[in-house]
Amino acid sequence: MGFQPTVSNIANCNETKKVLQATRSSKQDAEKFLRKYEEEGEKYYYQSAWSRWKFYLHINDANQAVMEEAQMNQTNFDAIQANKALAFRPFSRFEYETRRRLEKISDIGLFFDDSQAQEFNRDVNQMSKIYSNAYVCNVVNPNCYNDPTATADHWEFDPTLANLMFESRDYDLLEYIWKQWRQETGMKELPYYRDYVKLGNEGAKKGNYSNMGEWWRSSYEDPDFETQLENLWAEVLPFYEELHSYIRRNLMEKIYPNRFNTTAIPAHILGNMWAQEWTALFKDTAPYPDLPSVDVTETMKQKKYTPLKMFETAQDFFNSIGLFNMTPEFWKYSMLEKPKNRSVDCWPTAEDFGNRKDFTIKMCTVVNMIDLVTVHHEMGHIEYYMSYMNQPLEFKEGANPGFHEAIGDTIALSVNTPNHLESIGLLQQTEEKDRKKQHLNFLYNMALSKIAFLPFGYLIDLYRWKIFSGSVPSDQWNTEWWKLRYKYQGLVPPVPRTNRDFDAGAKYHVPNDVPYIRYFVAAIIQFQFQKALCEAAGHKGALSDCDIYKSKAAGTKLKNMLSMGSSKPWQDAMEVIANTRKMSAQPMLEYFKEIRDWLHQRNSEAGDCYGWGYEWPASYNLPQPRCGKFVQPLPDYEEFIEQHNKLGEQIYYDFVNAEWTYWLNETSWNQEESVRQSAIKSAFDSAEAKKAKSYFICAIPNATIKREMSTIATVEIVLNETDMKRFYEDINNMNNIYSTAYICNPAHPDCHESDTGKMYRWEFNPTLSKLMATSTDYDLLKYIWVGWRNETGVKELPLYREYVQLGNKGARNAGYANMGSSWRSVYEDPEFTTQLEKLWAQVLPFYEELFAYMRHFLKSRYPGKFSTTALPAHILGNMWAQSWTNLFDATAPYRNLPSVDVTEEMKKQNYTPKLMFE
């Protein structure tokens, strides 16, 4: 009959109409809000960008004040608009684009009141100013900081310090520069950084994030982001270790012989202020050093390249694949060279002013190949800006921050190829017979840039996320920094560092509040992009040979992705360009396969080891053999072992003899001698371990000798003479307390007070042990149990506290986390505790069966004495309830059968202790 109107139906229809009208009204209100937001937001965005740009190009207090005011205005605008956007919740009722726009506007991350915002911005700007104005005094005039007339001796980062770090091979000069730069940047920034972290976390919590690190990670819109990063690191670590091993060997043997013996590399000798890329070492370490270099710096100078020409060259590349030319405003307002008459921020930066025409780059460009690549990288940002300039304001950003960094780097993969450099007249390739060798040189140079960077790109934000989360106390920040640099990069500082230093602040992005994980992401995904673009360009052959120059098909594929901005999650953008929704290191590993194989062959031929003493999970499948922490090969391992055994034999005999004598006759003299011999043995072990560690143990070919050396090198406790003596005194004193302990017969509780009371003293063997095994007197057993602990544990406790403190100190000195870690090390299994847990889980059901059976019996033996399901510890026939065999006769399944305990028979046959041993 179809639909029939009823009162109920009509009422429902009216309600539905109201809902639809409200929805339409909400949609119209939202659209109106978004239009107004776009119109007003562009003005604030432009003013903030312009004031920031002006400050970067003219660093002075006046421009800083203008910038801070503009930042405040934008911060207030963002907060007001976020609250307005939140009023439209639930966002799920809107269509996708409206919903995503409202979500982005409402999520500003940090919510501040005016005073907090001003203080936060002032902290960042002050740190930025410290960094930008930093310089190091010329080594011949190290006190120039206090001399206003000595400006000629001011070594600024660009170009002086950067060039010296790159070109110098003076170990001590590099150490001086490295140390002073950190003193003039990070150390001075530290007070501001502490406040910056505090305020940032407060603002993040108001924005519904647990801390600033969680807010930073939210831009990747992926709950598994951190896990993905760990997996990517595990993929690339074996290759990084191949490169690290090869470079370390060259540094030790050729460039800086006898200057270091750690398997981790001193951080100042890799050609870069932060050791984040190692291309400076190419000339000294290239596979085929006699072939023409793929570094075209000299050719650029011969051909009269200027910074302007370098930017024009980059524009030509983008234009050749169908992307944009730079705007007139770009050429008018960009800073392409460092001015001589004022202080500027030289860090290469691309800026979008949000008005669809003003795009700029600032860069203190130097005519060399590294800067040519950087120019392409920065112009890649501009191409991204221009591609999404017609998107709504809130979508004018990369699909994720890593995408933005990857675009210029993807283009640079083509620019760097010998084929492309030849096509633009910057490289003359070798004869055909040497092409493969030259290509290996090219790949090696790329690895020094791309692969060497990976751990640094990963660890900077791992470090800051730890700082933001509060998992690292502020008085341990620098310690944590060097833990991570050691763990991931295999580096050590060239000079001692303290927690008064703040070495992370020596890197531009830390004081300038710039998240860094984007660069690690970019380093990975640029190879995914390149592989996809090369396929679009119809490239055949090795991925490392591909040059997409002049391929409109590749440009179209790239532009389709760029124009999306952040209108869709990054996984959608990745799918548009690379036909996958995941990040993967496999295209990178494919790109570098030839040079990775070459490095592995060279390292194997040299008998080298891998790593730097850090123990990664076994699942990482790392190359073998593994290194210890030190490298200092000595000629004769067997001679060392022979001498060790010769010296150690008498020391160990004296130690065991003194210990045995004390056990058999616990006099004070024997105790002192036992302590003395224990300290002598420990000092010997520590000294021999130190010697053994100086050998290159991982490279010993003989497995037996290698194990002997590893055993000698392993010591559980390292203490100075005074502490070691005290440690053994504590052990012996506790042993003495235990060995001489007794309790008084309950009928004579004052047995301590006179010699006549001795007959009433119950010692452990045989009295207490026998009573615990045979008595069924609940209260007597309780009396014995309590009394024994009063006479042992209570008296031992002060000594045990000091024993733990000294033991942990000694274990840490020996390289362990604590004494427990030291003890577990003898099992030589990183999964030892996990295995124990699994074993316990296997036997627990059986133990519970036995426990339940025994509890049933004991409740009947001691009716009303206990009501807990757990058993009282004193009624199980043993002082520690560690064995229940003394309850066998009372609980055996078949008590009438002869016992398997042959004690009575042994007595009948007149057994003696000697006969038992015989």
CSV table of C-alpha atoms in Angstrom, one decimal, residues 352-736:
chain,number,residue,atom,x,y,z
A,352,ASP,CA,56.2,31.3,1.0
A,353,PHE,CA,54.5,34.6,1.8
A,354,GLY,CA,51.1,33.1,1.1
A,355,ASN,CA,50.0,35.7,-1.5
A,356,ARG,CA,50.7,33.5,-4.6
A,357,LYS,CA,53.5,35.7,-5.9
A,358,ASP,CA,56.1,36.3,-3.1
A,359,PHE,CA,58.4,33.3,-2.8
A,360,THR,CA,62.0,33.7,-1.7
A,361,ILE,CA,65.2,31.9,-0.8
A,362,LYS,CA,67.9,33.1,1.5
A,363,MET,CA,71.3,31.4,1.2
A,364,CYS,CA,74.9,32.5,1.6
A,365,THR,CA,75.7,30.6,-1.6
A,366,VAL,CA,79.3,29.5,-2.3
A,367,VAL,CA,80.3,28.4,-5.8
A,368,ASN,CA,80.7,24.7,-5.2
A,369,MET,CA,78.9,21.4,-6.0
A,370,ILE,CA,77.5,21.0,-2.5
A,371,ASP,CA,75.8,24.4,-2.8
A,372,LEU,CA,74.6,23.6,-6.3
A,373,VAL,CA,72.7,20.6,-4.9
A,374,THR,CA,71.4,22.8,-2.0
A,375,VAL,CA,70.1,25.4,-4.5
A,376,HIS,CA,68.1,22.6,-6.2
A,377,HIS,CA,66.8,21.5,-2.8
A,378,GLU,CA,65.7,25.0,-1.8
A,379,MET,CA,64.1,25.7,-5.1
A,380,GLY,CA,62.2,22.4,-4.7
A,381,HIS,CA,60.4,24.0,-1.8
A,382,ILE,CA,59.5,26.9,-4.0
A,383,GLU,CA,58.1,24.6,-6.6
A,384,TYR,CA,56.0,22.9,-4.0
A,385,TYR,CA,54.7,26.2,-2.7
A,386,MET,CA,53.8,27.3,-6.2
A,387,SER,CA,52.1,24.0,-7.0
A,388,TYR,CA,49.7,24.2,-4.1
A,389,MET,CA,49.3,28.0,-4.1
A,390,ASN,CA,45.6,27.7,-5.1
A,391,GLN,CA,44.8,25.4,-2.3
A,392,PRO,CA,43.0,26.8,0.8
A,393,LEU,CA,45.4,28.4,3.3
A,394,GLU,CA,45.3,25.5,5.7
A,395,PHE,CA,46.3,23.0,2.9
A,396,LYS,CA,49.3,25.1,1.9
A,397,GLU,CA,51.9,22.7,3.2
A,398,GLY,CA,53.5,19.5,2.2
A,399,ALA,CA,51.6,16.2,2.5
A,400,ASN,CA,53.9,15.8,5.5
A,401,PRO,CA,57.0,17.7,6.4
A,402,GLY,CA,59.3,15.1,4.9
A,403,PHE,CA,57.6,15.4,1.5
A,404,HIS,CA,58.6,19.1,1.4
A,405,GLU,CA,62.2,18.2,2.0
A,406,ALA,CA,62.2,15.4,-0.4
A,407,ILE,CA,61.2,17.2,-3.6
A,408,GLY,CA,64.4,19.2,-4.2
A,409,ASP,CA,66.5,16.2,-3.1
A,410,THR,CA,64.7,14.0,-5.7
A,411,ILE,CA,65.6,16.5,-8.4
A,412,ALA,CA,69.2,16.5,-7.1
A,413,LEU,CA,69.4,12.8,-7.6
A,414,SER,CA,69.2,13.5,-11.3
A,415,VAL,CA,71.4,16.6,-11.1
A,416,ASN,CA,74.2,14.7,-9.4
A,417,THR,CA,74.4,12.0,-12.1
A,418,PRO,CA,77.5,12.1,-14.3
A,419,ASN,CA,75.2,12.0,-17.3
A,420,HIS,CA,73.4,15.1,-16.3
A,421,LEU,CA,76.5,17.0,-15.3
A,422,GLU,CA,77.9,16.1,-18.7
A,423,SER,CA,74.8,17.3,-20.4
A,424,ILE,CA,75.1,20.8,-18.8
A,425,GLY,CA,78.8,21.0,-19.6
A,426,LEU,CA,80.1,20.6,-16.0
A,427,LEU,CA,81.7,17.1,-16.3
A,428,GLN,CA,83.8,15.3,-18.9
A,429,GLN,CA,83.2,11.6,-18.5
A,430,THR,CA,86.0,9.2,-18.7
A,431,GLU,CA,86.7,6.7,-21.5
A,432,GLU,CA,84.2,3.8,-21.8
A,433,LYS,CA,86.6,1.4,-20.1
A,434,ASP,CA,86.6,3.5,-16.9
A,435,ARG,CA,82.9,4.4,-16.9
A,436,LYS,CA,82.0,1.7,-14.3
A,437,LYS,CA,84.8,2.9,-12.0
A,438,GLN,CA,83.7,6.5,-12.3
A,439,HIS,CA,80.2,5.4,-11.5
A,440,LEU,CA,81.4,3.7,-8.4
A,441,ASN,CA,83.1,6.9,-7.4
A,442,PHE,CA,79.9,8.8,-8.0
A,443,LEU,CA,77.9,6.3,-5.9
A,444,TYR,CA,80.5,6.4,-3.2
A,445,ASN,CA,80.3,10.2,-3.0
A,446,MET,CA,76.5,10.0,-2.9
A,447,ALA,CA,76.7,7.5,0.0
A,448,LEU,CA,79.0,9.9,1.9
A,449,SER,CA,76.2,12.4,1.6
A,450,LYS,CA,73.0,10.3,1.8
A,451,ILE,CA,73.9,7.3,3.9
A,452,ALA,CA,76.2,9.0,6.3
A,453,PHE,CA,73.3,11.4,7.0
A,454,LEU,CA,70.7,8.8,8.0
A,455,PRO,CA,71.5,8.3,11.7
A,456,PHE,CA,71.9,12.0,12.3
A,457,GLY,CA,68.6,12.7,10.6
A,458,TYR,CA,67.0,10.1,12.8
A,459,LEU,CA,68.5,10.9,16.2
A,460,ILE,CA,68.0,14.7,16.5
A,461,ASP,CA,64.2,14.4,17.0
A,462,LEU,CA,64.5,11.1,18.9
A,463,TYR,CA,66.6,13.2,21.3
A,464,ARG,CA,64.1,16.2,21.4
A,465,TRP,CA,61.1,13.9,21.8
A,466,LYS,CA,62.9,12.4,24.9
A,467,ILE,CA,63.5,15.9,26.2
A,468,PHE,CA,59.9,17.0,25.6
A,469,SER,CA,58.5,13.9,27.3
A,470,GLY,CA,60.5,14.5,30.4
A,471,SER,CA,62.1,11.0,30.3
A,472,VAL,CA,65.5,12.7,30.5
A,473,PRO,CA,66.1,15.0,33.4
A,474,SER,CA,67.4,18.5,32.4
A,475,ASP,CA,70.7,17.9,34.2
A,476,GLN,CA,71.3,14.9,31.9
A,477,TRP,CA,70.5,16.4,28.6
A,478,ASN,CA,74.0,16.4,27.2
A,479,THR,CA,74.7,12.9,28.5
A,480,GLU,CA,71.7,11.7,26.6
A,481,TRP,CA,72.8,13.5,23.4
A,482,TRP,CA,76.0,11.7,23.3
A,483,LYS,CA,74.4,8.4,24.2
A,484,LEU,CA,72.3,8.7,21.0
A,485,ARG,CA,75.2,10.0,18.9
A,486,TYR,CA,77.2,7.0,20.0
A,487,LYS,CA,74.3,4.5,19.5
A,488,TYR,CA,73.2,5.7,16.1
A,489,GLN,CA,76.1,7.4,14.5
A,490,GLY,CA,79.0,5.5,16.1
A,491,LEU,CA,80.6,8.8,17.1
A,492,VAL,CA,82.3,10.0,20.3
A,493,PRO,CA,83.1,13.6,21.3
A,494,PRO,CA,86.8,14.7,20.7
A,495,VAL,CA,87.0,16.3,24.1
A,496,PRO,CA,85.2,15.5,27.4
A,497,ARG,CA,81.7,16.9,27.7
A,498,THR,CA,79.6,17.8,30.7
A,499,ASN,CA,75.9,18.5,31.4
A,500,ARG,CA,76.8,22.2,31.5
A,501,ASP,CA,77.2,21.8,27.7
A,502,PHE,CA,74.3,21.7,25.3
A,503,ASP,CA,75.8,20.3,22.2
A,504,ALA,CA,72.5,19.7,20.4
A,505,GLY,CA,72.1,23.5,20.3
A,506,ALA,CA,75.2,23.7,18.0
A,507,LYS,CA,72.8,22.6,15.2
A,508,TYR,CA,70.7,25.3,13.6
A,509,HIS,CA,67.3,23.5,13.8
A,510,VAL,CA,67.4,23.0,17.6
A,511,PRO,CA,67.6,26.6,18.7
A,512,ASN,CA,65.3,27.7,15.8
A,513,ASP,CA,62.4,25.4,16.8
A,514,VAL,CA,62.5,23.4,13.5
A,515,PRO,CA,61.6,19.7,13.7
A,516,TYR,CA,64.2,17.5,12.1
A,517,ILE,CA,62.7,14.1,11.5
A,518,ARG,CA,61.4,15.4,8.2
A,519,TYR,CA,65.0,15.2,6.8
A,520,PHE,CA,65.2,11.5,7.7
A,521,VAL,CA,61.9,10.8,6.1
A,522,ALA,CA,62.9,12.8,3.0
A,523,ALA,CA,66.2,10.9,2.8
A,524,ILE,CA,64.2,7.7,2.5
A,525,ILE,CA,61.3,8.7,0.3
A,526,GLN,CA,63.3,10.7,-2.2
A,527,PHE,CA,64.4,7.4,-3.6
A,528,GLN,CA,60.8,6.1,-3.8
A,529,PHE,CA,59.9,9.3,-5.7
A,530,GLN,CA,62.9,9.0,-8.0
A,531,LYS,CA,62.1,5.4,-8.9
A,532,ALA,CA,58.5,6.3,-9.7
A,533,LEU,CA,59.6,9.4,-11.8
A,534,CYS,CA,62.2,7.4,-13.6
A,535,GLU,CA,59.6,4.8,-14.6
A,536,ALA,CA,57.4,7.6,-15.8
A,537,ALA,CA,60.3,9.0,-17.8
A,538,GLY,CA,60.8,5.6,-19.5
A,539,HIS,CA,64.3,5.1,-18.0
A,540,LYS,CA,66.0,1.8,-18.6
A,541,GLY,CA,68.9,0.6,-16.5
A,542,ALA,CA,70.2,1.2,-13.1
A,543,LEU,CA,68.2,3.6,-10.9
A,544,SER,CA,71.5,5.4,-10.0
A,545,ASP,CA,71.9,6.3,-13.7
A,546,CYS,CA,68.5,7.9,-14.1
A,547,ASP,CA,68.2,11.6,-15.1
A,548,ILE,CA,64.6,12.9,-15.5
A,549,TYR,CA,65.9,16.2,-17.0
A,550,LYS,CA,63.5,17.3,-19.8
A,551,SER,CA,60.9,14.6,-19.1
A,552,LYS,CA,57.5,16.2,-19.1
A,553,ALA,CA,55.9,12.9,-18.2
A,554,ALA,CA,57.9,12.7,-15.0
A,555,GLY,CA,57.1,16.4,-14.3
A,556,THR,CA,53.4,15.8,-14.7
A,557,LYS,CA,53.5,12.9,-12.3
A,558,LEU,CA,55.4,15.0,-9.8
A,559,LYS,CA,53.1,18.0,-10.2
A,560,ASN,CA,50.0,15.9,-9.6
A,561,MET,CA,51.3,15.1,-6.2
A,562,LEU,CA,52.7,18.5,-5.4
A,563,SER,CA,49.4,20.3,-6.2
A,564,MET,CA,47.6,18.3,-3.5
A,565,GLY,CA,49.4,20.1,-0.7
A,566,SER,CA,48.1,18.6,2.5
A,567,SER,CA,44.5,18.3,1.3
A,568,LYS,CA,44.8,14.6,1.7
A,569,PRO,CA,46.9,12.4,4.1
A,570,TRP,CA,50.4,11.8,3.0
A,571,GLN,CA,49.6,8.2,2.2
A,572,ASP,CA,47.3,9.4,-0.5
A,573,ALA,CA,50.0,11.6,-1.9
A,574,MET,CA,52.5,8.8,-1.8
A,575,GLU,CA,50.1,6.6,-3.7
A,576,VAL,CA,49.7,9.2,-6.4
A,577,ILE,CA,53.4,9.4,-7.1
A,578,ALA,CA,54.8,6.0,-6.1
A,579,ASN,CA,51.8,3.6,-6.2
A,580,THR,CA,52.3,2.6,-2.6
A,581,ARG,CA,51.0,3.9,0.8
A,582,LYS,CA,54.1,3.0,2.8
A,583,MET,CA,57.6,4.4,3.2
A,584,SER,CA,60.3,1.9,2.2
A,585,ALA,CA,64.1,2.0,2.1
A,586,GLN,CA,64.3,-0.6,-0.6
A,587,PRO,CA,64.6,1.9,-3.5
A,588,MET,CA,67.5,3.5,-1.7
A,589,LEU,CA,69.2,0.2,-1.2
A,590,GLU,CA,68.6,-0.6,-4.9
A,591,TYR,CA,70.1,2.7,-5.9
A,592,PHE,CA,73.3,2.0,-3.9
A,593,LYS,CA,73.7,-1.7,-4.4
A,594,GLU,CA,76.9,-1.5,-6.4
A,595,ILE,CA,78.8,0.6,-3.9
A,596,ARG,CA,77.4,-1.4,-1.0
A,597,ASP,CA,78.8,-4.6,-2.5
A,598,TRP,CA,82.1,-2.9,-3.2
A,599,LEU,CA,82.4,-1.7,0.5
A,600,HIS,CA,81.5,-5.1,1.8
A,601,GLN,CA,84.2,-6.7,-0.3
A,602,ARG,CA,86.9,-4.2,0.8
A,603,ASN,CA,85.9,-4.5,4.5
A,604,SER,CA,86.0,-8.3,4.2
A,605,GLU,CA,89.4,-8.3,2.5
A,606,ALA,CA,90.7,-6.0,5.3
A,607,GLY,CA,89.4,-8.4,8.0
A,608,ASP,CA,87.6,-5.5,9.5
A,609,CYS,CA,84.8,-5.7,12.0
A,610,TYR,CA,81.5,-3.8,12.1
A,611,GLY,CA,79.8,-1.5,14.6
A,612,TRP,CA,81.3,0.4,17.5
A,613,GLY,CA,80.5,-1.7,20.5
A,614,TYR,CA,76.8,-1.0,20.7
A,615,GLU,CA,74.6,-4.2,20.9
A,616,TRP,CA,71.7,-4.0,18.5
A,617,PRO,CA,68.8,-6.6,18.6
A,618,ALA,CA,69.7,-9.8,16.9
A,619,SER,CA,66.8,-9.3,14.5
A,620,TYR,CA,68.7,-6.4,12.8
A,621,ASN,CA,70.8,-9.0,10.8
A,622,LEU,CA,73.9,-6.9,10.9
A,623,PRO,CA,77.2,-7.7,9.2
A,624,GLN,CA,79.8,-9.8,11.1
A,625,PRO,CA,82.2,-9.9,12.9
A,626,ARG,CA,81.1,-7.2,15.5
A,627,CYS,CA,83.5,-4.7,17.0
A,628,GLY,CA,84.2,-3.9,20.6
A,629,LYS,CA,84.7,-0.3,21.7
A,630,PHE,CA,88.4,-0.1,20.9
A,631,VAL,CA,90.8,-0.8,18.1
A,632,GLN,CA,94.5,-1.2,18.6
A,633,PRO,CA,95.8,-4.3,17.0
A,634,LEU,CA,98.9,-5.8,18.6
A,635,PRO,CA,101.0,-8.5,16.9
A,636,ASP,CA,100.9,-11.4,19.3
A,637,TYR,CA,97.7,-12.4,21.1
A,638,GLU,CA,99.1,-15.7,22.3
A,639,GLU,CA,102.0,-14.0,24.0
A,640,PHE,CA,99.6,-11.7,25.8
A,641,ILE,CA,97.5,-14.7,27.0
A,642,GLU,CA,100.7,-16.5,28.1
A,643,GLN,CA,101.8,-13.5,30.2
A,644,HIS,CA,98.4,-13.1,31.6
A,645,ASN,CA,98.2,-16.7,32.7
A,646,LYS,CA,101.7,-16.6,34.1
A,647,LEU,CA,101.0,-13.5,36.2
A,648,GLY,CA,97.5,-14.5,37.1
A,649,GLU,CA,98.3,-18.0,38.3
A,650,GLN,CA,100.1,-16.9,41.5
A,651,ILE,CA,97.5,-14.1,42.1
A,652,TYR,CA,94.6,-16.5,41.8
A,653,TYR,CA,96.3,-19.1,44.1
A,654,ASP,CA,96.9,-16.5,46.8
A,655,PHE,CA,93.3,-15.3,46.5
A,656,VAL,CA,91.8,-18.7,46.7
A,657,ASN,CA,94.1,-19.8,49.5
A,658,ALA,CA,93.3,-16.7,51.6
A,659,GLU,CA,89.6,-17.2,51.1
A,660,TRP,CA,89.8,-20.9,52.0
A,661,THR,CA,91.8,-20.2,55.1
A,662,TYR,CA,89.2,-17.6,56.2
A,663,TRP,CA,86.3,-20.0,55.6
A,664,LEU,CA,88.0,-22.6,57.8
A,665,ASN,CA,89.1,-20.3,60.5
A,666,GLU,CA,87.2,-17.0,60.7
A,667,THR,CA,89.7,-14.9,62.6
A,668,SER,CA,90.1,-11.2,62.1
A,669,TRP,CA,93.6,-11.7,60.7
A,670,ASN,CA,92.4,-14.2,58.2
A,671,GLN,CA,89.5,-11.9,57.2
A,672,GLU,CA,91.9,-9.0,56.6
A,673,GLU,CA,94.2,-11.2,54.5
A,674,SER,CA,91.1,-12.5,52.5
A,675,VAL,CA,90.1,-8.9,51.8
A,676,ARG,CA,93.6,-7.9,50.8
A,677,GLN,CA,94.0,-10.8,48.4
A,678,SER,CA,90.5,-10.1,46.9
A,679,ALA,CA,91.5,-6.5,46.2
A,680,ILE,CA,94.8,-7.6,44.6
A,681,LYS,CA,92.9,-10.1,42.3
A,682,SER,CA,90.3,-7.5,41.3
A,683,ALA,CA,93.0,-4.9,40.5
A,684,PHE,CA,94.8,-7.5,38.4
A,685,ASP,CA,91.5,-8.4,36.6
A,686,SER,CA,90.8,-4.7,35.9
A,687,ALA,CA,94.3,-4.0,34.6
A,688,GLU,CA,94.3,-7.1,32.4
A,689,ALA,CA,90.8,-6.3,31.0
A,690,LYS,CA,91.9,-2.8,30.0
A,691,LYS,CA,94.9,-4.3,28.2
A,692,ALA,CA,92.8,-6.9,26.4
A,693,LYS,CA,90.3,-4.3,25.3
A,694,SER,CA,93.0,-2.4,23.5
A,695,TYR,CA,93.3,-5.3,21.1
A,696,PHE,CA,91.2,-5.6,18.0
A,697,ILE,CA,89.4,-8.7,19.5
A,698,CYS,CA,86.7,-8.9,16.8
A,699,ALA,CA,89.3,-9.4,14.1
A,700,ILE,CA,91.1,-12.3,15.8
A,701,PRO,CA,90.7,-15.2,13.3
A,702,ASN,CA,91.2,-18.1,15.9
A,703,ALA,CA,87.9,-18.7,17.7
A,704,THR,CA,89.6,-20.1,20.8
A,705,ILE,CA,92.0,-17.2,21.2
A,706,LYS,CA,89.2,-14.8,20.5
A,707,ARG,CA,87.1,-16.3,23.3
A,708,GLU,CA,90.1,-16.3,25.7
A,709,MET,CA,90.7,-12.6,24.9
A,710,SER,CA,87.0,-11.7,25.3
A,711,THR,CA,86.9,-13.5,28.7
A,712,ILE,CA,90.0,-11.6,29.9
A,713,ALA,CA,88.4,-8.3,28.6
A,714,THR,CA,85.3,-8.9,30.6
A,715,VAL,CA,85.4,-7.9,34.2
A,716,GLU,CA,82.3,-7.6,36.4
A,717,ILE,CA,83.4,-4.9,38.9
A,718,VAL,CA,85.9,-2.0,38.5
A,719,LEU,CA,86.6,0.0,41.7
A,720,ASN,CA,89.5,2.0,43.0
A,721,GLU,CA,91.7,0.4,45.7
A,722,THR,CA,89.8,1.9,48.7
A,723,ASP,CA,86.3,1.1,47.4
A,724,MET,CA,87.4,-2.4,46.3
A,725,LYS,CA,88.8,-3.1,49.8
A,726,ARG,CA,85.6,-1.8,51.4
A,727,PHE,CA,83.4,-3.9,49.0
A,728,TYR,CA,85.2,-7.2,50.0
A,729,GLU,CA,85.1,-6.1,53.7
A,730,ASP,CA,81.4,-5.8,53.4
A,731,ILE,CA,81.1,-9.2,51.9
A,732,ASN,CA,83.3,-10.9,54.5
A,733,ASN,CA,81.6,-9.0,57.4
A,734,MET,CA,78.2,-10.1,56.2
A,735,ASN,CA,79.6,-13.7,55.8
A,736,ASN,CA,81.0,-13.5,59.4
